[in-house]
Amino acid sequence: QLQLVESGGGLVQPGGSLRLSCAASGFTLDYYAIGWFRQAPGKEREGVSCISASGGSTNYADSVKGRFTISRDNAKNTVFLQMNSLKPEDTAVYSCAASALCRTYTYISPHEYDSWGQGTQVTVSS
């Protein structure tokens, strides 16, 4: 079974940047779409971004468009989430997961993903 490990979270000031990584452990990511999700205390898990297996299709939640960029490097077996212009409301545990596809015409649903990683904490605070 595909195993995913997130890294790159931490404490950053508003307006700062972080790059999250989602790396496969034991299996290749080449044939999976990968989604990034986040969950803040007391809130539902929400889809942030996804990328197709080929990297040719991406999708973003409206709340992060223009600030976050998803990419993948199959040679490194890793998917990245570059987060710029961070806001306090971006504070959450960020997790990655795998799916058969990244839907570009609707919201990114966590119900279509599995093989979840443990998550990495992102805290945006002054």
Coordinates of N, CA and C in Angstrom, one line a residue:
Q1 N 0.8 -1.2 0.0 CA 0.0 0.0 0.0 C 0.9 1.2 0.0
L2 N 0.5 2.2 -0.8 CA 1.2 3.5 -0.8 C 1.2 4.2 0.5
Q3 N 2.4 4.6 0.9 CA 2.6 5.4 2.2 C 3.1 6.8 1.9
L4 N 2.6 7.8 2.5 CA 3.0 9.2 2.2 C 3.4 9.8 3.5
V5 N 4.5 10.6 3.4 CA 5.1 11.3 4.5 C 5.2 12.8 4.2
E6 N 4.5 13.7 5.0 CA 4.6 15.1 4.8 C 5.7 15.7 5.6
S7 N 6.3 16.8 5.1 CA 7.3 17.5 5.9 C 7.3 19.0 5.4
G8 N 8.0 19.8 6.2 CA 8.1 21.2 5.8 C 7.3 22.2 6.5
G9 N 6.5 21.8 7.4 CA 5.7 22.7 8.2 C 6.5 23.4 9.3
G10 N 5.9 24.4 9.9 CA 6.6 25.1 10.9 C 5.8 26.4 11.3
L11 N 6.5 27.3 12.0 CA 6.0 28.6 12.4 C 6.5 29.6 11.4
V12 N 5.6 30.5 10.9 CA 6.0 31.5 10.0 C 5.1 32.7 10.3
Q13 N 5.7 33.9 10.0 CA 4.9 35.2 10.2 C 4.0 35.4 9.0
P14 N 2.9 36.2 9.3 CA 2.0 36.5 8.2 C 2.8 37.2 7.0
G15 N 2.5 36.7 5.8 CA 3.2 37.2 4.6 C 4.4 36.3 4.2
G16 N 4.8 35.4 5.1 CA 5.9 34.6 4.9 C 5.6 33.4 3.9
S17 N 6.6 32.5 3.8 CA 6.4 31.4 2.8 C 6.9 30.1 3.5
L18 N 6.3 29.0 3.0 CA 6.8 27.7 3.4 C 6.6 26.8 2.2
R19 N 7.4 25.7 2.1 CA 7.2 24.7 1.1 C 7.1 23.4 1.7
L20 N 5.9 22.8 1.5 CA 5.6 21.5 2.0 C 6.0 20.4 1.0
S21 N 6.4 19.2 1.5 CA 6.8 18.1 0.7 C 5.9 16.9 1.1
C22 N 5.5 16.1 0.1 CA 4.8 14.9 0.3 C 5.6 13.8 -0.5
A23 N 6.2 12.9 0.3 CA 7.1 11.9 -0.3 C 6.5 10.5 -0.1
A24 N 6.7 9.7 -1.2 CA 6.3 8.3 -1.1 C 7.3 7.5 -0.3
S25 N 6.7 6.6 0.5 CA 7.6 5.7 1.3 C 7.3 4.3 0.8
G26 N 8.2 3.7 0.0 CA 8.1 2.4 -0.4 C 7.5 2.1 -1.7
F27 N 6.8 3.1 -2.3 CA 6.1 3.0 -3.5 C 6.2 4.3 -4.3
T28 N 6.1 4.1 -5.7 CA 6.2 5.3 -6.5 C 4.9 6.1 -6.6
L29 N 5.1 7.4 -6.8 CA 3.9 8.3 -6.9 C 3.5 8.5 -8.4
D30 N 4.2 7.9 -9.3 CA 4.0 8.2 -10.7 C 2.6 8.0 -11.2
Y31 N 1.9 7.1 -10.7 CA 0.6 6.8 -11.2 C -0.6 7.3 -10.4
Y32 N -0.3 8.2 -9.5 CA -1.3 8.7 -8.6 C -1.5 10.2 -8.7
A33 N -2.7 10.7 -8.7 CA -3.0 12.1 -8.4 C -2.8 12.3 -6.9
I34 N -2.3 13.5 -6.6 CA -2.0 13.8 -5.1 C -2.7 15.0 -4.8
G35 N -3.4 15.0 -3.6 CA -4.1 16.2 -3.1 C -3.5 16.6 -1.8
W36 N -3.5 17.9 -1.6 CA -3.2 18.5 -0.3 C -4.5 19.0 0.4
F37 N -4.6 18.7 1.7 CA -5.7 19.0 2.5 C -5.3 19.7 3.8
R38 N -6.2 20.4 4.4 CA -5.8 21.0 5.7 C -7.0 20.9 6.7
Q39 N -6.7 20.9 7.9 CA -7.7 20.9 9.0 C -7.3 21.7 10.2
A40 N -8.1 22.7 10.5 CA -7.8 23.5 11.7 C -8.7 23.0 12.8
P41 N -8.3 23.2 14.1 CA -9.1 22.8 15.2 C -10.5 23.2 15.1
G42 N -11.4 22.3 15.3 CA -12.8 22.6 15.3 C -13.4 22.8 13.9
K43 N -12.7 22.6 12.8 CA -13.2 22.8 11.5 C -13.1 21.5 10.7
E44 N -13.8 21.5 9.6 CA -13.8 20.3 8.7 C -12.5 20.3 7.9
R45 N -12.1 19.1 7.5 CA -11.0 19.0 6.6 C -11.4 19.6 5.2
E46 N -10.5 20.4 4.6 CA -10.9 21.0 3.4 C -9.7 20.7 2.3
G47 N -10.2 20.6 1.1 CA -9.2 20.4 0.0 C -8.5 21.7 -0.3
V48 N -7.2 21.7 -0.5 CA -6.4 22.8 -0.8 C -6.0 22.9 -2.2
S49 N -5.4 21.7 -2.7 CA -4.9 21.7 -4.1 C -4.8 20.2 -4.5
C50 N -4.7 20.0 -5.8 CA -4.4 18.6 -6.2 C -3.7 18.7 -7.6
I51 N -3.0 17.6 -7.9 CA -2.2 17.6 -9.1 C -2.4 16.2 -9.7
S52 N -2.6 16.1 -11.0 CA -2.7 14.8 -11.7 C -1.4 14.1 -11.7
A53 N -1.5 12.8 -12.0 CA -0.4 11.9 -12.0 C 0.7 12.4 -13.0
S54 N 0.3 12.9 -14.1 CA 1.2 13.5 -15.1 C 1.7 14.8 -14.8
G55 N 1.1 15.5 -13.9 CA 1.4 16.9 -13.6 C 0.7 17.9 -14.5
G56 N 0.0 17.4 -15.5 CA -0.6 18.3 -16.5 C -1.9 19.0 -16.0
S57 N -2.5 18.6 -15.0 CA -3.7 19.2 -14.5 C -3.6 19.5 -13.0
T58 N -4.0 20.7 -12.6 CA -4.0 21.1 -11.2 C -5.3 21.8 -10.8
N59 N -5.6 21.8 -9.5 CA -6.8 22.5 -9.0 C -6.4 23.2 -7.7
Y60 N -7.1 24.3 -7.4 CA -6.8 25.0 -6.1 C -8.1 25.5 -5.5
A61 N -8.2 25.4 -4.2 CA -9.3 26.1 -3.5 C -9.3 27.6 -3.8
D62 N -10.4 28.2 -3.8 CA -10.5 29.6 -4.0 C -9.7 30.4 -3.0
S63 N -9.6 29.9 -1.8 CA -9.0 30.6 -0.7 C -7.5 30.7 -0.9
V64 N -6.9 29.8 -1.7 CA -5.4 29.8 -1.9 C -5.0 30.2 -3.3
K65 N -5.9 30.4 -4.2 CA -5.5 30.7 -5.6 C -4.6 31.9 -5.6
G66 N -3.5 31.9 -6.4 CA -2.6 33.0 -6.5 C -1.6 33.0 -5.4
R67 N -1.7 32.2 -4.4 CA -0.8 32.2 -3.3 C 0.0 30.9 -3.2
F68 N -0.7 29.8 -3.5 CA -0.1 28.4 -3.4 C 0.1 27.9 -4.7
T69 N 1.2 27.1 -4.9 CA 1.5 26.4 -6.1 C 1.8 24.9 -5.8
I70 N 1.1 24.0 -6.5 CA 1.4 22.6 -6.3 C 2.3 22.1 -7.5
S71 N 3.2 21.2 -7.3 CA 4.1 20.7 -8.3 C 4.5 19.3 -7.9
R72 N 5.1 18.6 -8.9 CA 5.6 17.3 -8.5 C 6.9 17.0 -9.3
D73 N 7.7 16.2 -8.7 CA 9.0 15.8 -9.2 C 9.0 14.3 -9.1
N74 N 8.6 13.6 -10.2 CA 8.5 12.2 -10.1 C 9.9 11.5 -10.0
A75 N 11.0 12.2 -10.4 CA 12.3 11.7 -10.2 C 12.6 11.6 -8.8
K76 N 12.1 12.5 -8.0 CA 12.3 12.5 -6.5 C 11.2 11.8 -5.8
N77 N 10.2 11.4 -6.5 CA 9.0 10.7 -5.9 C 8.3 11.6 -4.9
T78 N 8.2 12.9 -5.2 CA 7.7 13.9 -4.2 C 6.8 14.9 -4.9
V79 N 5.8 15.3 -4.2 CA 4.9 16.4 -4.5 C 5.1 17.5 -3.6
F80 N 5.1 18.7 -4.1 CA 5.4 19.9 -3.3 C 4.2 20.8 -3.2
L81 N 4.1 21.6 -2.2 CA 3.1 22.7 -2.1 C 3.8 23.9 -1.6
Q82 N 4.1 24.8 -2.6 CA 4.7 26.1 -2.2 C 3.6 27.1 -1.8
M83 N 3.8 27.6 -0.6 CA 2.8 28.5 0.1 C 3.4 29.8 0.3
N84 N 2.9 30.8 -0.4 CA 3.4 32.2 -0.3 C 2.3 33.1 0.3
S85 N 2.7 34.3 0.8 CA 1.8 35.2 1.3 C 0.8 34.6 2.3
L86 N 1.4 33.9 3.3 CA 0.6 33.1 4.2 C -0.1 34.1 5.2
K87 N -1.3 33.6 5.5 CA -2.2 34.3 6.4 C -2.5 33.5 7.7
P88 N -2.9 34.2 8.8 CA -3.2 33.4 10.0 C -4.3 32.3 9.7
E89 N -5.2 32.6 8.8 CA -6.3 31.6 8.6 C -5.8 30.4 7.8
D90 N -4.5 30.4 7.4 CA -3.9 29.2 6.8 C -3.4 28.2 7.8
T91 N -3.4 28.6 9.1 CA -2.9 27.8 10.2 C -3.8 26.5 10.2
A92 N -3.1 25.3 10.1 CA -3.8 24.1 10.1 C -2.8 22.9 10.0
V93 N -3.3 21.7 10.2 CA -2.5 20.6 9.9 C -2.7 20.2 8.4
Y94 N -1.6 20.2 7.7 CA -1.7 19.9 6.3 C -1.3 18.4 6.0
S95 N -2.1 17.8 5.2 CA -1.9 16.4 4.9 C -2.0 16.2 3.4
C96 N -1.3 15.1 2.9 CA -1.4 14.8 1.5 C -2.1 13.4 1.4
A97 N -2.7 13.1 0.3 CA -3.3 11.8 0.0 C -3.3 11.5 -1.5
A98 N -3.6 10.3 -1.8 CA -3.6 9.8 -3.2 C -5.0 9.6 -3.7
S99 N -5.1 9.8 -5.0 CA -6.4 9.5 -5.7 C -6.1 9.0 -7.1
A100 N -7.2 8.5 -7.8 CA -7.1 8.1 -9.1 C -7.0 9.3 -10.1
L101 N -7.5 10.5 -9.7 CA -7.4 11.6 -10.5 C -7.6 12.9 -9.7
C102 N -7.2 14.0 -10.3 CA -7.4 15.3 -9.7 C -8.5 16.0 -10.5
R103 N -9.7 16.2 -9.9 CA -10.8 16.8 -10.6 C -10.5 18.3 -10.7
T104 N -10.6 18.8 -11.9 CA -10.4 20.2 -12.1 C -11.6 21.1 -12.2
Y105 N -12.8 20.4 -12.2 CA -14.0 21.1 -12.5 C -14.9 21.2 -11.3
T106 N -14.4 20.8 -10.1 CA -15.2 20.9 -8.9 C -14.3 21.0 -7.7
Y107 N -14.9 21.1 -6.5 CA -14.0 21.2 -5.3 C -13.3 19.9 -5.1
I108 N -12.2 20.0 -4.3 CA -11.3 18.9 -4.0 C -11.9 18.1 -2.8
S109 N -12.4 17.0 -3.1 CA -13.1 16.2 -2.0 C -12.2 15.2 -1.3
P110 N -12.1 15.3 0.0 CA -11.3 14.3 0.7 C -11.8 12.9 0.6
H111 N -13.1 12.7 0.3 CA -13.7 11.4 0.2 C -13.2 10.6 -1.0
E112 N -12.5 11.3 -2.0 CA -12.0 10.6 -3.1 C -10.5 10.2 -3.0
Y113 N -10.0 10.4 -1.8 CA -8.6 10.2 -1.6 C -8.4 9.2 -0.4
D114 N -7.2 8.5 -0.5 CA -6.9 7.6 0.5 C -5.3 7.6 0.7
S115 N -4.8 6.7 1.5 CA -3.4 6.6 1.8 C -2.9 7.9 2.4
W116 N -3.6 8.4 3.4 CA -3.3 9.7 4.0 C -2.0 9.6 4.8
G117 N -1.2 10.7 4.7 CA -0.1 10.9 5.5 C -0.5 11.4 6.9
Q118 N 0.5 11.5 7.8 CA 0.2 11.9 9.2 C 0.0 13.4 9.3
G119 N 0.5 14.2 8.4 CA 0.2 15.6 8.4 C 1.4 16.4 9.0
T120 N 1.5 17.6 8.6 CA 2.5 18.5 9.2 C 1.9 19.8 9.6
Q121 N 2.3 20.4 10.7 CA 1.6 21.5 11.3 C 2.2 22.8 10.7
V122 N 1.3 23.7 10.2 CA 1.6 25.0 9.7 C 1.0 26.0 10.6
T123 N 1.8 26.9 11.2 CA 1.2 27.9 12.1 C 1.7 29.3 11.6
V124 N 0.7 30.1 11.3 CA 1.0 31.5 10.8 C 0.6 32.5 11.9
S125 N 1.6 33.1 12.5 CA 1.3 34.0 13.6 C 2.5 35.0 13.8
S126 N 2.1 36.2 14.2 CA 3.1 37.2 14.5 C 3.4 37.2 16.0

